[in-house]
PDB file of C-alpha atoms in Angstrom:
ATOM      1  CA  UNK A   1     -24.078  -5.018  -7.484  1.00 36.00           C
ATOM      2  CA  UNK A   2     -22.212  -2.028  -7.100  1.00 38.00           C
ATOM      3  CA  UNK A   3     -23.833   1.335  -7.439  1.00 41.00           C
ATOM      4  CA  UNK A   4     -21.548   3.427  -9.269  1.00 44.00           C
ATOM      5  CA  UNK A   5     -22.515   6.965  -7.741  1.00 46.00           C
ATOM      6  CA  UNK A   6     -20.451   9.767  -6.241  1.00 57.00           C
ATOM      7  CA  UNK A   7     -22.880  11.916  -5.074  1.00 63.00           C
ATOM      8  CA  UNK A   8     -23.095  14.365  -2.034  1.00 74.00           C
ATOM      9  CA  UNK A   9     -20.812  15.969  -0.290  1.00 87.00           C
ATOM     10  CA  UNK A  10     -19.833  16.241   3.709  1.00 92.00           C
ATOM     11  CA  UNK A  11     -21.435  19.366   6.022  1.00 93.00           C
ATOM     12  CA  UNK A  12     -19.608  20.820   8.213  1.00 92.00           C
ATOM     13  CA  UNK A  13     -20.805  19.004  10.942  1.00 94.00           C
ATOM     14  CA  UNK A  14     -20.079  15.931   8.782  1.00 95.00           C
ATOM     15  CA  UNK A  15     -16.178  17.179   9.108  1.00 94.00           C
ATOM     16  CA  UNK A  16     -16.565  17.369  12.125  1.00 94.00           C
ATOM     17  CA  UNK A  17     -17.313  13.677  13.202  1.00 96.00           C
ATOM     18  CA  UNK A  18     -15.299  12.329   9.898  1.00 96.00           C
ATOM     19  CA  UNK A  19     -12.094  14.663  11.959  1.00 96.00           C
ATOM     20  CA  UNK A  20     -12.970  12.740  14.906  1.00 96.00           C
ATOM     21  CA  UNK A  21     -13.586   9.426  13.362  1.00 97.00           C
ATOM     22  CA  UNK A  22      -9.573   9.694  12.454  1.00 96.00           C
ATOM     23  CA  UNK A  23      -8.647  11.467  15.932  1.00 95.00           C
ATOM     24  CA  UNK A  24      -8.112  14.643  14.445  1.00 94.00           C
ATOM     25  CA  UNK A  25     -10.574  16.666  16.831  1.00 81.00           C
ATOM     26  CA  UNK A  26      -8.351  19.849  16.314  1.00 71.00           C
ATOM     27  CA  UNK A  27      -6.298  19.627  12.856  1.00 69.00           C
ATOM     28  CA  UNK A  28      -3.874  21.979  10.793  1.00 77.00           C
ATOM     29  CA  UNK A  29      -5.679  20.698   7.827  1.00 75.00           C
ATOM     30  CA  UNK A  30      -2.205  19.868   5.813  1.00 89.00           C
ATOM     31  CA  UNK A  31      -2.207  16.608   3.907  1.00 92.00           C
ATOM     32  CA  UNK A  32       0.270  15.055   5.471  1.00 93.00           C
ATOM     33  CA  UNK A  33      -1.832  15.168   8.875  1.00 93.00           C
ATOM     34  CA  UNK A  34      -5.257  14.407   6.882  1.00 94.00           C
ATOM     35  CA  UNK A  35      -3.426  11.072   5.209  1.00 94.00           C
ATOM     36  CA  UNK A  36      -1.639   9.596   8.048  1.00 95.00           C
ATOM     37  CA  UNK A  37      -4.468   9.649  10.577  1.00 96.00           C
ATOM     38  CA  UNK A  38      -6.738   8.419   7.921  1.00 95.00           C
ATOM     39  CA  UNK A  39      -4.269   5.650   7.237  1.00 95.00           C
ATOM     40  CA  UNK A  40      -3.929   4.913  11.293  1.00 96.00           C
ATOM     41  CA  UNK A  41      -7.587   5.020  11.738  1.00 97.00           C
ATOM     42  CA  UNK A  42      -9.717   3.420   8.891  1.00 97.00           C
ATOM     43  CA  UNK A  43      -8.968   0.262   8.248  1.00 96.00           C
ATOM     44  CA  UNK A  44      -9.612  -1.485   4.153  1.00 96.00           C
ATOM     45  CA  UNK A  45     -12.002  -4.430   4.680  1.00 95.00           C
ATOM     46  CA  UNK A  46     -14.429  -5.634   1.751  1.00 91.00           C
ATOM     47  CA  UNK A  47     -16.661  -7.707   3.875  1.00 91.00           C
ATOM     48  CA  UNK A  48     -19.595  -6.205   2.108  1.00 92.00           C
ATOM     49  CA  UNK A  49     -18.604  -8.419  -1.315  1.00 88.00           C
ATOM     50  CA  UNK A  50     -18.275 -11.294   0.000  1.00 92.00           C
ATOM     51  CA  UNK A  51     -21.615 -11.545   1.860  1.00 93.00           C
ATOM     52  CA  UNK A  52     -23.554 -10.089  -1.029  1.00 94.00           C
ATOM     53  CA  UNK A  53     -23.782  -7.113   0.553  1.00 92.00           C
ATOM     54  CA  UNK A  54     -24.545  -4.052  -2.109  1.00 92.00           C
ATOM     55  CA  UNK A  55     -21.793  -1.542  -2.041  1.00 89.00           C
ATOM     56  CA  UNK A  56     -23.044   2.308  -2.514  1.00 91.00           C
ATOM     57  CA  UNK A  57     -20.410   4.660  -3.252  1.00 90.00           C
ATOM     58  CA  UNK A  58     -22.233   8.382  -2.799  1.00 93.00           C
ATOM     59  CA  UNK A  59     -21.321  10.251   0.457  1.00 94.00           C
ATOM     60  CA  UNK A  60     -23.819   9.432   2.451  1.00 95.00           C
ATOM     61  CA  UNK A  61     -23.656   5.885   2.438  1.00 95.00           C
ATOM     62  CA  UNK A  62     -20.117   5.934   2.779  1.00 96.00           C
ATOM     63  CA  UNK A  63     -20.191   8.192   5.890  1.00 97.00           C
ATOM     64  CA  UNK A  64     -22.278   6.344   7.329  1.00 97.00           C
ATOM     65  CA  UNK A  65     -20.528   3.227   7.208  1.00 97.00           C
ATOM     66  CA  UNK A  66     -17.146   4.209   8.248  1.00 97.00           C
ATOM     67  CA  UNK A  67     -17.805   7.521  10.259  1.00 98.00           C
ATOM     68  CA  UNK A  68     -21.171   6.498  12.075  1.00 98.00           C
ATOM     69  CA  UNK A  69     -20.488   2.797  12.174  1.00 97.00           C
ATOM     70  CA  UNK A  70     -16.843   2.821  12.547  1.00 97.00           C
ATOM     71  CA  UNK A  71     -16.078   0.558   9.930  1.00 97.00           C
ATOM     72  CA  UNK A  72     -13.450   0.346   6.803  1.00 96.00           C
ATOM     73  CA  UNK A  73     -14.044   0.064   3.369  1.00 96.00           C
ATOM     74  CA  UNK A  74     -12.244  -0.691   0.278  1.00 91.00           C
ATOM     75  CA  UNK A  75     -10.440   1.351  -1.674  1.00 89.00           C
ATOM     76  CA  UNK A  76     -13.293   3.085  -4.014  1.00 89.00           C
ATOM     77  CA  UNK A  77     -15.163   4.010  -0.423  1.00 94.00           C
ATOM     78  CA  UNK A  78     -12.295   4.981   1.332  1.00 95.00           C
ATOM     79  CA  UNK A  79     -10.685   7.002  -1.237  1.00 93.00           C
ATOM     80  CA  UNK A  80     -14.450   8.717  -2.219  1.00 93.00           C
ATOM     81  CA  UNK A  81     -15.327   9.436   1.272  1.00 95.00           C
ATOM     82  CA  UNK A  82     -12.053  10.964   1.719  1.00 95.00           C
ATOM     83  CA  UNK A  83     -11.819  12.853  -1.122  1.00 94.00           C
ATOM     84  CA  UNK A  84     -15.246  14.726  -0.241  1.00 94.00           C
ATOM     85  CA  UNK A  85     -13.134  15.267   3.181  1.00 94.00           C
ATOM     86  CA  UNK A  86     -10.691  16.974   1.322  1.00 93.00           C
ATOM     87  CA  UNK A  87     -12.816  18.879  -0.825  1.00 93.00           C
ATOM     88  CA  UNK A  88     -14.805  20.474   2.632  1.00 92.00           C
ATOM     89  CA  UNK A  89     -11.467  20.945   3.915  1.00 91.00           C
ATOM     90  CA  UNK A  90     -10.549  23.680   0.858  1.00 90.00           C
ATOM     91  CA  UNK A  91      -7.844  21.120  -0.927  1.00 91.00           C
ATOM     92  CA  UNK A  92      -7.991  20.389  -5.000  1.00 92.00           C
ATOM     93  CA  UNK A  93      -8.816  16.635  -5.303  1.00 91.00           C
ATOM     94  CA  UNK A  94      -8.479  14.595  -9.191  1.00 90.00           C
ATOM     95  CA  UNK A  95      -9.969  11.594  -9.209  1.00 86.00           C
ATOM     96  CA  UNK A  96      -8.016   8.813 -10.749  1.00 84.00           C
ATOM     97  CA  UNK A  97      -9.359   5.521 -11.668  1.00 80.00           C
ATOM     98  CA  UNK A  98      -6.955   2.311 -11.555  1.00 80.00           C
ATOM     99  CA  UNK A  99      -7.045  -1.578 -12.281  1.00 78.00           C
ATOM    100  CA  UNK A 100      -4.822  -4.405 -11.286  1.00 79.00           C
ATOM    101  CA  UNK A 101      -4.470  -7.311 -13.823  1.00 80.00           C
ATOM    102  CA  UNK A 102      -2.121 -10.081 -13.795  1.00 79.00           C
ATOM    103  CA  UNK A 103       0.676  -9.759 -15.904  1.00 77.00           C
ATOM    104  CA  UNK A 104      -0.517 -12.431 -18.501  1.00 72.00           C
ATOM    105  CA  UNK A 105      -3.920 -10.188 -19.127  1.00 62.00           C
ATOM    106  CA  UNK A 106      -2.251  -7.539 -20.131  1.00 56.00           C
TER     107      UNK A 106
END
């Protein structure tokens, strides 16, 4: 059900309302600013997988769920969305991909 896609990237204006969405309306732009007030300010839910809900993962979809609709996400949204943020914002972002298992699946 999930759409693996990570396409599209964030305006300017985008920035704008994503900066606001985390109560940044005026930022330095470090990291340490960017992380903590997205930390404080978008919470991880995954009520979209339990209801059936389809999950997209390109930009658009995501900023419109948690920057127009003021919701969370889980981690793939909220780490995608965020690293287009960081991407508008001038800052060097590599994607890393990582699993959980319980010990005995290893």
């Amino acid at each position: 059900m999930t759409e693996l896609w990570y396409g599209g990237e964030l305006s300017a204006s985008d920035v704008e309302r994503y900066l606001g969405r985390i109560g940044l309306e005026d930022s330095d732009g470090s990291l340490t600013t960017l992380h903590r007030a997205h930390v404080r300010n978008v919470p991880f839910e995954n009520l979209d997988i339990p209801l059936g809900r389809p999950v997209r993962l390109d930009v658009p979809s995501l900023f419109d769920k948690i920057v127009v609709r003021r919701r969370g996400g889980y981690c793939f949204e909220l780490n995608a969305l965020y690293a287009a943020l960081l991407e508008q914002l001038g800052h060097t972002v590599s994607r890393r991909l990582g699993r959980v298992r319980m010990r005995d699946q290893v």
